[in-house]
Amino acid sequence: MSLSFFDKFKTGVAEAGNKAKMVVEVNRLKMQNSSKQNEVNEQYQAIGKLVYAAAEQGSWPLPLEEFAAPIERIVQLRMEIEQNLLQIANLSDMKVCRSCGSSVPVNVRFCSSCGSTFEISVDPIPVEESGEDNNGETNAGLLPEAKSEEETS
């Protein structure tokens, strides 16, 4: 039996409503990321002010503890931004290239930006949620090693 005109219309309206909800959620996540990126920039400024003040007072180099709070906050914000990007990709049938970070359609095999191949994983990847490493130690207080400007560009 074929659907009547009104059944088809109802189905179309429901699909449009679902798409609208998805667009609203994607925009909400993008706004969150924009706010988080602004906070990351503020943390960079805080680090810069510490460096400038230390250089001006002749107390350079500062111990790493002086930078610990802004660095930890930047790491946390970057992880939150990455999680939002993954949610956006899931909502919009897009995936993120691990090589360059570009968003590409979920059904492509190669990144259109950098040419990387998307590997198909057969086994699910385990996710550690406890914040502990394999030795039972927490990673909360660890800071990434500082990279020189040449390494990051």
CSV table of C-alpha atoms in Angstrom, one decimal:
chain,number,residue,atom,x,y,z
A,1,MET,CA,0.0,0.0,0.0
A,2,SER,CA,1.4,3.4,-0.9
A,3,LEU,CA,1.3,6.3,1.5
A,4,SER,CA,-1.3,8.9,1.1
A,5,PHE,CA,-0.3,12.5,0.4
A,6,PHE,CA,-0.9,13.5,4.0
A,7,ASP,CA,1.3,10.6,5.3
A,8,LYS,CA,4.1,11.6,3.0
A,9,PHE,CA,3.6,15.3,4.1
A,10,LYS,CA,3.8,14.3,7.8
A,11,THR,CA,6.9,12.3,7.1
A,12,GLY,CA,8.5,15.2,5.3
A,13,VAL,CA,7.6,17.6,8.1
A,14,ALA,CA,9.1,15.2,10.7
A,15,GLU,CA,12.3,14.9,8.7
A,16,ALA,CA,12.6,18.7,8.4
A,17,GLY,CA,12.0,19.0,12.1
A,18,ASN,CA,14.8,16.5,12.8
A,19,LYS,CA,17.2,18.3,10.5
A,20,ALA,CA,16.3,21.7,12.1
A,21,LYS,CA,17.1,20.2,15.6
A,22,MET,CA,20.4,18.9,14.3
A,23,VAL,CA,21.3,22.3,12.8
A,24,VAL,CA,20.5,24.0,16.1
A,25,GLU,CA,22.6,21.5,18.1
A,26,VAL,CA,25.5,21.9,15.7
A,27,ASN,CA,25.3,25.7,16.0
A,28,ARG,CA,25.2,25.4,19.8
A,29,LEU,CA,28.3,23.3,19.8
A,30,LYS,CA,30.1,25.7,17.4
A,31,MET,CA,29.2,28.6,19.7
A,32,GLN,CA,30.6,26.6,22.7
A,33,ASN,CA,33.8,26.0,20.8
A,34,SER,CA,34.1,29.7,19.9
A,35,SER,CA,33.7,30.6,23.6
A,36,LYS,CA,36.2,27.9,24.6
A,37,GLN,CA,38.7,29.2,22.0
A,38,ASN,CA,38.4,32.7,23.4
A,39,GLU,CA,39.2,31.3,26.8
A,40,VAL,CA,42.2,29.5,25.4
A,41,ASN,CA,43.4,32.8,24.0
A,42,GLU,CA,42.9,34.5,27.4
A,43,GLN,CA,45.1,31.7,29.0
A,44,TYR,CA,47.8,32.4,26.4
A,45,GLN,CA,47.6,36.1,27.3
A,46,ALA,CA,48.0,35.2,31.0
A,47,ILE,CA,51.1,33.2,30.2
A,48,GLY,CA,52.4,36.1,28.1
A,49,LYS,CA,51.9,38.5,31.0
A,50,LEU,CA,53.7,36.2,33.4
A,51,VAL,CA,56.7,36.0,31.0
A,52,TYR,CA,56.7,39.8,30.4
A,53,ALA,CA,56.6,40.6,34.1
A,54,ALA,CA,59.4,38.1,34.9
A,55,ALA,CA,61.6,39.5,32.1
A,56,GLU,CA,60.9,43.0,33.2
A,57,GLN,CA,61.9,42.2,36.8
A,58,GLY,CA,64.9,40.1,35.7
A,59,SER,CA,63.5,36.9,37.2
A,60,TRP,CA,63.4,34.9,34.0
A,61,PRO,CA,63.2,32.0,33.6
A,62,LEU,CA,60.2,31.3,35.8
A,63,PRO,CA,59.7,27.8,37.2
A,64,LEU,CA,57.1,25.6,35.5
A,65,GLU,CA,54.8,25.9,38.5
A,66,GLU,CA,54.1,29.5,37.6
A,67,PHE,CA,52.6,28.3,34.3
A,68,ALA,CA,50.8,25.2,35.5
A,69,ALA,CA,47.3,26.6,36.0
A,70,PRO,CA,47.0,28.2,32.5
A,71,ILE,CA,48.6,25.3,30.8
A,72,GLU,CA,46.3,22.8,32.4
A,73,ARG,CA,43.3,24.9,31.5
A,74,ILE,CA,44.4,25.1,27.9
A,75,VAL,CA,44.8,21.3,27.7
A,76,GLN,CA,41.3,20.9,29.2
A,77,LEU,CA,39.7,23.4,26.9
A,78,ARG,CA,41.4,21.8,23.8
A,79,MET,CA,40.0,18.4,24.8
A,80,GLU,CA,36.5,19.9,25.3
A,81,ILE,CA,36.8,21.5,21.8
A,82,GLU,CA,37.8,18.2,20.3
A,83,GLN,CA,34.9,16.4,21.9
A,84,ASN,CA,32.5,19.1,20.5
A,85,LEU,CA,34.1,18.7,17.0
A,86,LEU,CA,33.5,14.9,17.2
A,87,GLN,CA,29.9,15.5,18.2
A,88,ILE,CA,29.4,17.9,15.3
A,89,ALA,CA,30.9,15.4,13.0
A,90,ASN,CA,28.6,12.7,14.3
A,91,LEU,CA,25.5,14.9,14.0
A,92,SER,CA,26.3,16.1,10.5
A,93,ASP,CA,27.5,12.8,8.9
A,94,MET,CA,31.1,14.2,8.7
A,95,LYS,CA,34.3,12.8,10.0
A,96,VAL,CA,37.5,14.5,11.1
A,97,CYS,CA,40.8,13.7,9.4
A,98,ARG,CA,43.4,12.7,12.0
A,99,SER,CA,46.2,14.1,9.9
A,100,CYS,CA,45.0,17.6,9.2
A,101,GLY,CA,41.8,18.1,11.2
A,102,SER,CA,39.6,18.8,8.2
A,103,SER,CA,36.0,17.8,8.2
A,104,VAL,CA,35.1,15.5,5.3
A,105,PRO,CA,31.9,13.5,4.4
A,106,VAL,CA,31.7,10.2,6.4
A,107,ASN,CA,31.6,8.0,3.2
A,108,VAL,CA,35.0,9.2,1.7
A,109,ARG,CA,38.1,7.1,1.8
A,110,PHE,CA,40.7,9.9,1.3
A,111,CYS,CA,40.9,13.4,2.9
A,112,SER,CA,40.2,16.1,0.3
A,113,SER,CA,42.6,18.5,2.1
A,114,CYS,CA,45.7,16.4,2.7
A,115,GLY,CA,45.1,13.1,0.9
A,116,SER,CA,45.4,10.8,4.0
A,117,THR,CA,43.6,7.5,3.8
A,118,PHE,CA,40.9,6.7,6.3
A,119,GLU,CA,41.5,3.3,7.9
A,120,ILE,CA,38.5,1.1,8.6
A,121,SER,CA,38.8,-0.3,12.1
A,122,VAL,CA,37.2,-3.7,12.8
A,123,ASP,CA,37.6,-3.8,16.5
A,124,PRO,CA,36.2,-1.0,18.7
A,125,ILE,CA,38.8,1.3,20.3
A,126,PRO,CA,38.7,1.1,24.1
A,127,VAL,CA,38.1,4.4,25.9
A,128,GLU,CA,39.6,5.0,29.3
A,129,GLU,CA,37.3,7.2,31.4
A,130,SER,CA,38.9,6.8,34.8
A,131,GLY,CA,41.7,9.3,34.2
A,132,GLU,CA,44.2,6.6,35.2
A,133,ASP,CA,47.0,5.2,33.2
A,134,ASN,CA,47.9,1.5,33.0
A,135,ASN,CA,49.9,1.7,36.2
A,136,GLY,CA,46.9,3.0,38.2
A,137,GLU,CA,48.4,6.5,38.4
A,138,THR,CA,46.3,9.5,37.6
A,139,ASN,CA,47.2,11.9,34.8
A,140,ALA,CA,45.6,14.9,36.3
A,141,GLY,CA,48.8,16.7,37.3
A,142,LEU,CA,50.8,16.0,34.2
A,143,LEU,CA,51.6,18.8,31.8
A,144,PRO,CA,52.6,18.4,28.2
A,145,GLU,CA,56.2,19.1,27.4
A,146,ALA,CA,56.8,22.6,26.1
A,147,LYS,CA,57.7,22.7,22.4
A,148,SER,CA,59.7,25.3,20.8
A,149,GLU,CA,58.2,27.7,18.3
A,150,GLU,CA,60.0,25.9,15.4
A,151,GLU,CA,58.4,22.6,16.4
A,152,THR,CA,54.9,23.9,16.5
A,153,SER,CA,54.9,25.7,13.2
